[in-house]
C-alpha cells in the first residue's frame, strides 16, 4: 500500500500540481489556415462552374481552361465602347494559362447606345415582370436590358461559331460579362480592325471572299450582323474575324431586317472599293439576300 499511496500529507502536497490560473495560462499557438477565397486585388477564382454561368458550345477548344482551381487575373482595358468595355483576363492554373477578352456591358445609365428599338424589334423578353421594368425604364429594367444585350451577343456567338463562321469562341456568360477568345496577330498582340489595315490586292480578295461567305451563311440562318463595317471586323494573317454582334437582326422577325442587311452590304462594298477592289453593293445585297429565302 505504501508503494501506491503517499504516507504523509507533506508527500501529497509535494506531488500536487495546481491548475493554471487565468493570468498564467498561455494558450497553444493556433496554426494559420489561409482562407480559400482570399486573393489579391485584380484576381478572382474561375467562375467556370459557378451556378448561373453559361458555358460555350461543345466541343470546347483545347485552350479553354475548365479547372476549378484556375485563377482569373485582370490585365487591363483593351477597348472602351458606347455600350460595353473590353478587358483582358488571364485564366491560369499551375500548368496552363490563356488570355481572353472580357466584354462587360454597362446598364443604360452609363452607356450611349441609342439604337435599341430598331435592332430589338421582333425580340421578346419572356419574364413579364422584366418586360414591365424595361418599359418603365426603372433601375431594375436598365439592369435587365444590359443583361439582355449580353445574352443576345453570347447566343449569337454560340450559334455562329457552331455553324463555322469566323467569330471569336464564346467561353462563358456571367450576367453582363462575356468571356471570349482573344483574337491576336502573329506576334500575339491584339489583331487590328480591318479599317486599320492596308492589305495587298490579293489579300483584299481573300478577305472579301471570306466576308461574303460569312454574310451568306448568316442570311441562311435568317440573320444579319446589323452593324457590319470594317470597324467590326478583325484582320489576322490571311483571315478575318467578325466581332460585336449584340445587335444582330432577325431578317424575318424584324420589319427592318432587310434595311439593316442592305446597310451592311453598303458598308462592306464602300470600304473594299476604297481600297481598290471594286464591289457593287446592290449585287452583294442580292447575292446575300437570296440565302435568306
PDB file of C-alpha atoms in Angstrom:
ATOM      1  CA  UNK A   1       0.000   0.000   0.000  1.00  0.00           C
ATOM      2  CA  UNK A   2       2.857   2.376   0.837  1.00  0.00           C
ATOM      3  CA  UNK A   3       4.138   1.998  -2.733  1.00  0.00           C
ATOM      4  CA  UNK A   4       0.835   3.113  -4.149  1.00  0.00           C
ATOM      5  CA  UNK A   5      -0.195   5.961  -1.829  1.00  0.00           C
ATOM      6  CA  UNK A   6       1.866   8.738  -0.175  1.00  0.00           C
ATOM      7  CA  UNK A   7       2.354   8.088   3.531  1.00  0.00           C
ATOM      8  CA  UNK A   8       2.224  11.718   4.758  1.00  0.00           C
ATOM      9  CA  UNK A   9       0.402  14.950   3.964  1.00  0.00           C
ATOM     10  CA  UNK A  10       3.754  16.562   3.074  1.00  0.00           C
ATOM     11  CA  UNK A  11       4.268  13.947   0.395  1.00  0.00           C
ATOM     12  CA  UNK A  12       0.799  14.691  -1.030  1.00  0.00           C
ATOM     13  CA  UNK A  13       1.488  18.417  -1.151  1.00  0.00           C
ATOM     14  CA  UNK A  14       4.791  17.813  -2.884  1.00  0.00           C
ATOM     15  CA  UNK A  15       3.212  15.719  -5.614  1.00  0.00           C
ATOM     16  CA  UNK A  16       0.297  18.086  -6.376  1.00  0.00           C
ATOM     17  CA  UNK A  17       0.461  20.452  -9.404  1.00  0.00           C
ATOM     18  CA  UNK A  18      -2.128  23.239  -9.193  1.00  0.00           C
ATOM     19  CA  UNK A  19      -4.150  24.105 -12.344  1.00  0.00           C
ATOM     20  CA  UNK A  20      -3.004  27.193 -14.280  1.00  0.00           C
ATOM     21  CA  UNK A  21      -4.638  30.499 -13.381  1.00  0.00           C
ATOM     22  CA  UNK A  22      -6.093  32.861 -15.982  1.00  0.00           C
ATOM     23  CA  UNK A  23      -3.071  35.090 -15.550  1.00  0.00           C
ATOM     24  CA  UNK A  24      -0.504  32.348 -16.003  1.00  0.00           C
ATOM     25  CA  UNK A  25      -2.180  30.308 -18.760  1.00  0.00           C
ATOM     26  CA  UNK A  26      -0.637  30.589 -22.257  1.00  0.00           C
ATOM     27  CA  UNK A  27      -2.789  29.043 -24.972  1.00  0.00           C
ATOM     28  CA  UNK A  28      -1.075  26.892 -27.560  1.00  0.00           C
ATOM     29  CA  UNK A  29      -0.350  28.595 -30.911  1.00  0.00           C
ATOM     30  CA  UNK A  30      -3.161  28.387 -33.486  1.00  0.00           C
ATOM     31  CA  UNK A  31      -1.912  27.243 -36.905  1.00  0.00           C
ATOM     32  CA  UNK A  32      -2.551  29.703 -39.773  1.00  0.00           C
ATOM     33  CA  UNK A  33      -5.105  28.412 -42.280  1.00  0.00           C
ATOM     34  CA  UNK A  34      -5.441  30.606 -45.385  1.00  0.00           C
ATOM     35  CA  UNK A  35      -8.985  31.491 -46.456  1.00  0.00           C
ATOM     36  CA  UNK A  36      -9.657  29.926 -49.843  1.00  0.00           C
ATOM     37  CA  UNK A  37     -11.497  32.987 -51.179  1.00  0.00           C
ATOM     38  CA  UNK A  38      -8.767  35.486 -50.327  1.00  0.00           C
ATOM     39  CA  UNK A  39      -6.952  36.609 -53.474  1.00  0.00           C
ATOM     40  CA  UNK A  40      -5.034  39.793 -54.257  1.00  0.00           C
ATOM     41  CA  UNK A  41      -6.889  42.715 -55.814  1.00  0.00           C
ATOM     42  CA  UNK A  42      -7.469  42.156 -59.517  1.00  0.00           C
ATOM     43  CA  UNK A  43      -7.798  38.393 -59.170  1.00  0.00           C
ATOM     44  CA  UNK A  44     -10.740  36.032 -58.720  1.00  0.00           C
ATOM     45  CA  UNK A  45     -11.345  32.321 -58.710  1.00  0.00           C
ATOM     46  CA  UNK A  46     -12.506  30.999 -62.060  1.00  0.00           C
ATOM     47  CA  UNK A  47     -16.283  31.189 -62.391  1.00  0.00           C
ATOM     48  CA  UNK A  48     -16.486  28.373 -64.947  1.00  0.00           C
ATOM     49  CA  UNK A  49     -18.521  26.023 -62.735  1.00  0.00           C
ATOM     50  CA  UNK A  50     -20.483  28.672 -60.813  1.00  0.00           C
ATOM     51  CA  UNK A  51     -24.262  28.375 -60.706  1.00  0.00           C
ATOM     52  CA  UNK A  52     -25.881  30.531 -63.362  1.00  0.00           C
ATOM     53  CA  UNK A  53     -22.852  30.599 -65.664  1.00  0.00           C
ATOM     54  CA  UNK A  54     -23.476  29.648 -69.304  1.00  0.00           C
ATOM     55  CA  UNK A  55     -20.602  27.783 -70.980  1.00  0.00           C
ATOM     56  CA  UNK A  56     -19.733  27.998 -74.649  1.00  0.00           C
ATOM     57  CA  UNK A  57     -20.689  25.355 -77.213  1.00  0.00           C
ATOM     58  CA  UNK A  58     -19.083  21.939 -77.232  1.00  0.00           C
ATOM     59  CA  UNK A  59     -16.658  20.589 -78.210  1.00  0.00           C
ATOM     60  CA  UNK A  60     -14.678  23.028 -76.102  1.00  0.00           C
ATOM     61  CA  UNK A  61     -11.402  24.111 -77.738  1.00  0.00           C
ATOM     62  CA  UNK A  62      -8.256  22.689 -76.132  1.00  0.00           C
ATOM     63  CA  UNK A  63      -7.200  26.105 -74.858  1.00  0.00           C
ATOM     64  CA  UNK A  64     -10.342  26.594 -72.742  1.00  0.00           C
ATOM     65  CA  UNK A  65      -9.489  26.074 -69.036  1.00  0.00           C
ATOM     66  CA  UNK A  66     -12.258  24.392 -67.046  1.00  0.00           C
ATOM     67  CA  UNK A  67     -10.372  23.553 -63.828  1.00  0.00           C
ATOM     68  CA  UNK A  68     -11.963  24.674 -60.541  1.00  0.00           C
ATOM     69  CA  UNK A  69      -8.581  25.817 -59.221  1.00  0.00           C
ATOM     70  CA  UNK A  70      -7.981  28.296 -62.058  1.00  0.00           C
ATOM     71  CA  UNK A  71      -7.488  31.960 -61.191  1.00  0.00           C
ATOM     72  CA  UNK A  72      -8.595  34.882 -63.355  1.00  0.00           C
ATOM     73  CA  UNK A  73      -6.283  37.915 -63.334  1.00  0.00           C
ATOM     74  CA  UNK A  74      -7.230  41.337 -64.726  1.00  0.00           C
ATOM     75  CA  UNK A  75      -4.676  42.591 -67.255  1.00  0.00           C
ATOM     76  CA  UNK A  76      -6.278  45.927 -68.127  1.00  0.00           C
ATOM     77  CA  UNK A  77      -8.721  47.538 -70.533  1.00  0.00           C
ATOM     78  CA  UNK A  78      -8.349  46.678 -74.219  1.00  0.00           C
ATOM     79  CA  UNK A  79     -11.140  48.862 -75.596  1.00  0.00           C
ATOM     80  CA  UNK A  80     -13.918  51.140 -74.395  1.00  0.00           C
ATOM     81  CA  UNK A  81     -17.146  51.448 -76.330  1.00  0.00           C
ATOM     82  CA  UNK A  82     -20.589  53.020 -76.274  1.00  0.00           C
ATOM     83  CA  UNK A  83     -22.344  50.135 -74.578  1.00  0.00           C
ATOM     84  CA  UNK A  84     -19.525  47.964 -73.191  1.00  0.00           C
ATOM     85  CA  UNK A  85     -15.849  47.836 -72.272  1.00  0.00           C
ATOM     86  CA  UNK A  86     -13.487  45.035 -73.251  1.00  0.00           C
ATOM     87  CA  UNK A  87     -10.755  43.987 -70.823  1.00  0.00           C
ATOM     88  CA  UNK A  88      -8.081  41.310 -70.995  1.00  0.00           C
ATOM     89  CA  UNK A  89      -8.235  38.498 -68.440  1.00  0.00           C
ATOM     90  CA  UNK A  90      -5.690  35.732 -67.908  1.00  0.00           C
ATOM     91  CA  UNK A  91      -7.096  32.423 -66.662  1.00  0.00           C
ATOM     92  CA  UNK A  92      -4.354  30.198 -65.288  1.00  0.00           C
ATOM     93  CA  UNK A  93      -3.594  27.029 -63.367  1.00  0.00           C
ATOM     94  CA  UNK A  94      -0.193  25.699 -62.317  1.00  0.00           C
ATOM     95  CA  UNK A  95       0.436  24.236 -65.759  1.00  0.00           C
ATOM     96  CA  UNK A  96      -1.786  26.132 -68.197  1.00  0.00           C
ATOM     97  CA  UNK A  97      -2.793  29.721 -68.942  1.00  0.00           C
ATOM     98  CA  UNK A  98      -4.783  31.586 -71.568  1.00  0.00           C
ATOM     99  CA  UNK A  99      -5.603  35.242 -72.177  1.00  0.00           C
ATOM    100  CA  UNK A 100      -9.232  36.001 -73.003  1.00  0.00           C
ATOM    101  CA  UNK A 101     -11.265  39.082 -73.845  1.00  0.00           C
ATOM    102  CA  UNK A 102     -13.894  40.036 -71.259  1.00  0.00           C
ATOM    103  CA  UNK A 103     -16.711  42.145 -72.713  1.00  0.00           C
ATOM    104  CA  UNK A 104     -18.675  43.854 -69.942  1.00  0.00           C
ATOM    105  CA  UNK A 105     -21.937  45.573 -70.707  1.00  0.00           C
ATOM    106  CA  UNK A 106     -22.960  48.688 -68.817  1.00  0.00           C
ATOM    107  CA  UNK A 107     -26.500  49.467 -67.751  1.00  0.00           C
ATOM    108  CA  UNK A 108     -28.281  52.126 -69.801  1.00  0.00           C
ATOM    109  CA  UNK A 109     -27.411  54.587 -67.004  1.00  0.00           C
ATOM    110  CA  UNK A 110     -23.801  54.527 -68.219  1.00  0.00           C
ATOM    111  CA  UNK A 111     -23.936  53.845 -71.946  1.00  0.00           C
ATOM    112  CA  UNK A 112     -24.708  55.766 -75.109  1.00  0.00           C
ATOM    113  CA  UNK A 113     -26.358  53.136 -77.254  1.00  0.00           C
ATOM    114  CA  UNK A 114     -29.442  54.858 -78.689  1.00  0.00           C
ATOM    115  CA  UNK A 115     -30.460  52.468 -81.467  1.00  0.00           C
ATOM    116  CA  UNK A 116     -32.022  49.763 -79.311  1.00  0.00           C
ATOM    117  CA  UNK A 117     -35.589  49.987 -80.569  1.00  0.00           C
ATOM    118  CA  UNK A 118     -34.764  49.326 -84.224  1.00  0.00           C
ATOM    119  CA  UNK A 119     -32.475  46.402 -83.521  1.00  0.00           C
ATOM    120  CA  UNK A 120     -34.732  44.754 -80.980  1.00  0.00           C
ATOM    121  CA  UNK A 121     -37.966  44.702 -82.969  1.00  0.00           C
ATOM    122  CA  UNK A 122     -39.163  41.110 -83.010  1.00  0.00           C
ATOM    123  CA  UNK A 123     -37.200  40.178 -79.873  1.00  0.00           C
ATOM    124  CA  UNK A 124     -39.079  39.101 -76.754  1.00  0.00           C
ATOM    125  CA  UNK A 125     -38.302  39.296 -73.031  1.00  0.00           C
ATOM    126  CA  UNK A 126     -40.083  36.270 -71.601  1.00  0.00           C
ATOM    127  CA  UNK A 127     -40.444  37.355 -67.974  1.00  0.00           C
ATOM    128  CA  UNK A 128     -43.442  39.679 -67.712  1.00  0.00           C
ATOM    129  CA  UNK A 129     -42.017  41.473 -64.662  1.00  0.00           C
ATOM    130  CA  UNK A 130     -38.813  42.185 -66.561  1.00  0.00           C
ATOM    131  CA  UNK A 131     -40.764  43.399 -69.595  1.00  0.00           C
ATOM    132  CA  UNK A 132     -42.683  45.897 -67.457  1.00  0.00           C
ATOM    133  CA  UNK A 133     -39.479  47.071 -65.762  1.00  0.00           C
ATOM    134  CA  UNK A 134     -37.785  47.667 -69.128  1.00  0.00           C
ATOM    135  CA  UNK A 135     -40.840  49.511 -70.434  1.00  0.00           C
ATOM    136  CA  UNK A 136     -40.891  51.779 -67.368  1.00  0.00           C
ATOM    137  CA  UNK A 137     -37.159  52.432 -67.538  1.00  0.00           C
ATOM    138  CA  UNK A 138     -36.665  51.575 -63.868  1.00  0.00           C
ATOM    139  CA  UNK A 139     -33.251  50.818 -62.381  1.00  0.00           C
ATOM    140  CA  UNK A 140     -34.042  47.102 -62.477  1.00  0.00           C
ATOM    141  CA  UNK A 141     -35.271  47.461 -66.049  1.00  0.00           C
ATOM    142  CA  UNK A 142     -31.980  49.043 -67.092  1.00  0.00           C
ATOM    143  CA  UNK A 143     -30.072  46.166 -65.491  1.00  0.00           C
ATOM    144  CA  UNK A 144     -32.311  43.674 -67.280  1.00  0.00           C
ATOM    145  CA  UNK A 145     -31.677  45.439 -70.576  1.00  0.00           C
ATOM    146  CA  UNK A 146     -27.889  45.304 -70.132  1.00  0.00           C
ATOM    147  CA  UNK A 147     -28.147  41.591 -69.395  1.00  0.00           C
ATOM    148  CA  UNK A 148     -30.410  41.172 -72.419  1.00  0.00           C
ATOM    149  CA  UNK A 149     -27.747  42.591 -74.736  1.00  0.00           C
ATOM    150  CA  UNK A 150     -25.057  40.363 -73.226  1.00  0.00           C
ATOM    151  CA  UNK A 151     -27.287  37.297 -73.512  1.00  0.00           C
ATOM    152  CA  UNK A 152     -28.124  38.162 -77.121  1.00  0.00           C
ATOM    153  CA  UNK A 153     -24.481  38.511 -78.161  1.00  0.00           C
ATOM    154  CA  UNK A 154     -23.448  35.332 -76.339  1.00  0.00           C
ATOM    155  CA  UNK A 155     -26.247  33.358 -78.017  1.00  0.00           C
ATOM    156  CA  UNK A 156     -25.367  34.691 -81.462  1.00  0.00           C
ATOM    157  CA  UNK A 157     -21.684  33.915 -80.948  1.00  0.00           C
ATOM    158  CA  UNK A 158     -22.535  30.356 -79.891  1.00  0.00           C
ATOM    159  CA  UNK A 159     -24.776  29.789 -82.911  1.00  0.00           C
ATOM    160  CA  UNK A 160     -22.390  31.358 -85.417  1.00  0.00           C
ATOM    161  CA  UNK A 161     -19.275  29.644 -84.044  1.00  0.00           C
ATOM    162  CA  UNK A 162     -21.093  26.295 -84.140  1.00  0.00           C
ATOM    163  CA  UNK A 163     -22.037  26.996 -87.758  1.00  0.00           C
ATOM    164  CA  UNK A 164     -18.359  27.504 -88.629  1.00  0.00           C
ATOM    165  CA  UNK A 165     -18.411  31.264 -89.045  1.00  0.00           C
ATOM    166  CA  UNK A 166     -15.318  33.368 -88.298  1.00  0.00           C
ATOM    167  CA  UNK A 167     -16.260  34.762 -84.867  1.00  0.00           C
ATOM    168  CA  UNK A 168     -14.448  34.600 -81.504  1.00  0.00           C
ATOM    169  CA  UNK A 169     -15.204  31.472 -79.498  1.00  0.00           C
ATOM    170  CA  UNK A 170     -17.566  32.405 -76.620  1.00  0.00           C
ATOM    171  CA  UNK A 171     -16.114  30.863 -73.449  1.00  0.00           C
ATOM    172  CA  UNK A 172     -18.817  31.765 -70.938  1.00  0.00           C
ATOM    173  CA  UNK A 173     -21.527  34.242 -69.969  1.00  0.00           C
ATOM    174  CA  UNK A 174     -21.797  35.552 -66.409  1.00  0.00           C
ATOM    175  CA  UNK A 175     -24.520  38.177 -66.037  1.00  0.00           C
ATOM    176  CA  UNK A 176     -23.387  41.108 -68.169  1.00  0.00           C
ATOM    177  CA  UNK A 177     -19.864  39.751 -68.817  1.00  0.00           C
ATOM    178  CA  UNK A 178     -18.908  37.624 -71.816  1.00  0.00           C
ATOM    179  CA  UNK A 179     -15.537  35.877 -71.746  1.00  0.00           C
ATOM    180  CA  UNK A 180     -14.436  35.074 -75.271  1.00  0.00           C
ATOM    181  CA  UNK A 181     -11.452  34.173 -77.405  1.00  0.00           C
ATOM    182  CA  UNK A 182      -8.848  36.926 -77.691  1.00  0.00           C
ATOM    183  CA  UNK A 183      -8.015  37.317 -81.378  1.00  0.00           C
ATOM    184  CA  UNK A 184      -4.329  38.093 -81.904  1.00  0.00           C
ATOM    185  CA  UNK A 185      -1.879  38.759 -84.697  1.00  0.00           C
ATOM    186  CA  UNK A 186       1.202  36.646 -85.446  1.00  0.00           C
ATOM    187  CA  UNK A 187       3.148  38.334 -82.615  1.00  0.00           C
ATOM    188  CA  UNK A 188       0.439  37.714 -80.009  1.00  0.00           C
ATOM    189  CA  UNK A 189      -0.809  41.301 -79.858  1.00  0.00           C
ATOM    190  CA  UNK A 190      -4.460  42.151 -80.360  1.00  0.00           C
ATOM    191  CA  UNK A 191      -5.448  41.804 -84.021  1.00  0.00           C
ATOM    192  CA  UNK A 192      -6.152  45.147 -85.727  1.00  0.00           C
ATOM    193  CA  UNK A 193      -9.510  46.145 -87.113  1.00  0.00           C
ATOM    194  CA  UNK A 194      -9.856  45.804 -90.851  1.00  0.00           C
ATOM    195  CA  UNK A 195     -10.281  49.585 -91.063  1.00  0.00           C
ATOM    196  CA  UNK A 196      -6.695  49.988 -89.825  1.00  0.00           C
ATOM    197  CA  UNK A 197      -5.208  47.675 -92.468  1.00  0.00           C
ATOM    198  CA  UNK A 198      -3.797  48.290 -95.936  1.00  0.00           C
ATOM    199  CA  UNK A 199      -3.854  44.775 -97.405  1.00  0.00           C
ATOM    200  CA  UNK A 200      -2.482  43.879-100.823  1.00  0.00           C
ATOM    201  CA  UNK A 201      -4.837  43.309-103.743  1.00  0.00           C
ATOM    202  CA  UNK A 202      -4.624  39.539-103.336  1.00  0.00           C
ATOM    203  CA  UNK A 203      -5.322  39.748 -99.623  1.00  0.00           C
ATOM    204  CA  UNK A 204      -8.223  42.124-100.267  1.00  0.00           C
ATOM    205  CA  UNK A 205      -9.824  39.474-102.457  1.00  0.00           C
ATOM    206  CA  UNK A 206      -9.260  36.815 -99.798  1.00  0.00           C
ATOM    207  CA  UNK A 207     -10.803  38.996 -97.090  1.00  0.00           C
ATOM    208  CA  UNK A 208     -13.793  39.919 -99.236  1.00  0.00           C
ATOM    209  CA  UNK A 209     -14.493  36.315-100.190  1.00  0.00           C
ATOM    210  CA  UNK A 210     -14.468  35.341 -96.508  1.00  0.00           C
ATOM    211  CA  UNK A 211     -16.814  38.160 -95.518  1.00  0.00           C
ATOM    212  CA  UNK A 212     -19.203  37.485 -98.372  1.00  0.00           C
ATOM    213  CA  UNK A 213     -19.338  33.794 -97.445  1.00  0.00           C
ATOM    214  CA  UNK A 214     -19.956  34.679 -93.782  1.00  0.00           C
ATOM    215  CA  UNK A 215     -22.743  37.097 -94.685  1.00  0.00           C
ATOM    216  CA  UNK A 216     -24.391  34.472 -96.890  1.00  0.00           C
ATOM    217  CA  UNK A 217     -24.209  31.873 -94.134  1.00  0.00           C
ATOM    218  CA  UNK A 218     -25.697  34.302 -91.636  1.00  0.00           C
ATOM    219  CA  UNK A 219     -28.502  35.095 -94.072  1.00  0.00           C
ATOM    220  CA  UNK A 220     -29.223  31.376 -94.400  1.00  0.00           C
ATOM    221  CA  UNK A 221     -29.689  31.441 -90.606  1.00  0.00           C
ATOM    222  CA  UNK A 222     -32.103  34.381 -91.104  1.00  0.00           C
ATOM    223  CA  UNK A 223     -29.594  36.788 -89.536  1.00  0.00           C
ATOM    224  CA  UNK A 224     -27.795  39.975 -90.493  1.00  0.00           C
ATOM    225  CA  UNK A 225     -24.984  41.495 -88.450  1.00  0.00           C
ATOM    226  CA  UNK A 226     -26.817  44.808 -88.313  1.00  0.00           C
ATOM    227  CA  UNK A 227     -23.729  46.964 -87.800  1.00  0.00           C
ATOM    228  CA  UNK A 228     -21.171  45.347 -90.083  1.00  0.00           C
ATOM    229  CA  UNK A 229     -18.308  47.517 -91.262  1.00  0.00           C
ATOM    230  CA  UNK A 230     -14.520  47.493 -91.415  1.00  0.00           C
ATOM    231  CA  UNK A 231     -14.562  48.617 -87.778  1.00  0.00           C
ATOM    232  CA  UNK A 232     -16.322  45.428 -86.627  1.00  0.00           C
ATOM    233  CA  UNK A 233     -14.009  43.028 -88.447  1.00  0.00           C
ATOM    234  CA  UNK A 234     -10.557  41.973 -87.211  1.00  0.00           C
ATOM    235  CA  UNK A 235      -7.784  41.024 -89.619  1.00  0.00           C
ATOM    236  CA  UNK A 236      -5.289  38.398 -88.506  1.00  0.00           C
ATOM    237  CA  UNK A 237      -2.912  36.975 -91.074  1.00  0.00           C
ATOM    238  CA  UNK A 238      -4.901  35.763 -94.062  1.00  0.00           C
ATOM    239  CA  UNK A 239      -8.269  35.597 -92.311  1.00  0.00           C
ATOM    240  CA  UNK A 240     -10.919  37.919 -90.929  1.00  0.00           C
ATOM    241  CA  UNK A 241     -12.939  37.575 -87.724  1.00  0.00           C
ATOM    242  CA  UNK A 242     -16.321  39.266 -87.240  1.00  0.00           C
ATOM    243  CA  UNK A 243     -16.944  40.881 -83.846  1.00  0.00           C
ATOM    244  CA  UNK A 244     -19.561  42.996 -81.992  1.00  0.00           C
ATOM    245  CA  UNK A 245     -22.757  41.055 -82.552  1.00  0.00           C
ATOM    246  CA  UNK A 246     -25.253  42.099 -79.837  1.00  0.00           C
ATOM    247  CA  UNK A 247     -27.486  43.845 -82.344  1.00  0.00           C
ATOM    248  CA  UNK A 248     -27.662  41.004 -84.896  1.00  0.00           C
ATOM    249  CA  UNK A 249     -31.013  41.283 -86.647  1.00  0.00           C
ATOM    250  CA  UNK A 250     -33.639  38.666 -87.416  1.00  0.00           C
ATOM    251  CA  UNK A 251     -34.225  39.105 -91.149  1.00  0.00           C
ATOM    252  CA  UNK A 252     -37.722  37.676 -90.889  1.00  0.00           C
ATOM    253  CA  UNK A 253     -38.934  38.759 -87.440  1.00  0.00           C
ATOM    254  CA  UNK A 254     -37.611  42.332 -87.640  1.00  0.00           C
ATOM    255  CA  UNK A 255     -39.553  44.571 -90.064  1.00  0.00           C
ATOM    256  CA  UNK A 256     -36.336  46.496 -90.756  1.00  0.00           C
ATOM    257  CA  UNK A 257     -34.236  43.375 -91.222  1.00  0.00           C
ATOM    258  CA  UNK A 258     -33.563  43.846 -94.933  1.00  0.00           C
ATOM    259  CA  UNK A 259     -32.727  47.514 -94.390  1.00  0.00           C
ATOM    260  CA  UNK A 260     -30.044  46.537 -91.891  1.00  0.00           C
ATOM    261  CA  UNK A 261     -28.702  43.926 -94.309  1.00  0.00           C
ATOM    262  CA  UNK A 262     -28.605  46.493 -97.130  1.00  0.00           C
ATOM    263  CA  UNK A 263     -26.613  48.854 -94.918  1.00  0.00           C
ATOM    264  CA  UNK A 264     -24.155  46.060 -94.039  1.00  0.00           C
ATOM    265  CA  UNK A 265     -23.634  45.427 -97.744  1.00  0.00           C
ATOM    266  CA  UNK A 266     -23.111  49.119 -98.499  1.00  0.00           C
ATOM    267  CA  UNK A 267     -20.563  49.477 -95.695  1.00  0.00           C
ATOM    268  CA  UNK A 268     -18.543  46.487 -96.855  1.00  0.00           C
ATOM    269  CA  UNK A 269     -18.743  47.398-100.544  1.00  0.00           C
ATOM    270  CA  UNK A 270     -17.694  51.001 -99.850  1.00  0.00           C
ATOM    271  CA  UNK A 271     -14.645  50.007 -97.818  1.00  0.00           C
ATOM    272  CA  UNK A 272     -13.331  47.414-100.275  1.00  0.00           C
ATOM    273  CA  UNK A 273     -13.943  49.738-103.212  1.00  0.00           C
ATOM    274  CA  UNK A 274     -11.987  52.493-101.428  1.00  0.00           C
ATOM    275  CA  UNK A 275      -9.064  50.067-101.106  1.00  0.00           C
ATOM    276  CA  UNK A 276      -9.048  49.244-104.806  1.00  0.00           C
ATOM    277  CA  UNK A 277     -11.338  46.197-105.033  1.00  0.00           C
ATOM    278  CA  UNK A 278     -14.495  47.199-106.878  1.00  0.00           C
ATOM    279  CA  UNK A 279     -17.574  45.802-105.109  1.00  0.00           C
ATOM    280  CA  UNK A 280     -21.154  46.582-106.132  1.00  0.00           C
ATOM    281  CA  UNK A 281     -23.312  46.923-103.020  1.00  0.00           C
ATOM    282  CA  UNK A 282     -26.567  46.099-104.823  1.00  0.00           C
ATOM    283  CA  UNK A 283     -25.106  42.962-106.355  1.00  0.00           C
ATOM    284  CA  UNK A 284     -23.749  41.930-102.954  1.00  0.00           C
ATOM    285  CA  UNK A 285     -27.136  42.519-101.353  1.00  0.00           C
ATOM    286  CA  UNK A 286     -28.895  40.439-103.998  1.00  0.00           C
ATOM    287  CA  UNK A 287     -26.471  37.559-103.534  1.00  0.00           C
ATOM    288  CA  UNK A 288     -26.649  37.586 -99.727  1.00  0.00           C
ATOM    289  CA  UNK A 289     -30.410  38.110 -99.512  1.00  0.00           C
ATOM    290  CA  UNK A 290     -31.021  35.099-101.767  1.00  0.00           C
ATOM    291  CA  UNK A 291     -29.768  32.857 -98.929  1.00  0.00           C
ATOM    292  CA  UNK A 292     -32.477  34.131 -96.591  1.00  0.00           C
ATOM    293  CA  UNK A 293     -35.370  32.645 -98.594  1.00  0.00           C
TER     294      UNK A 293
END
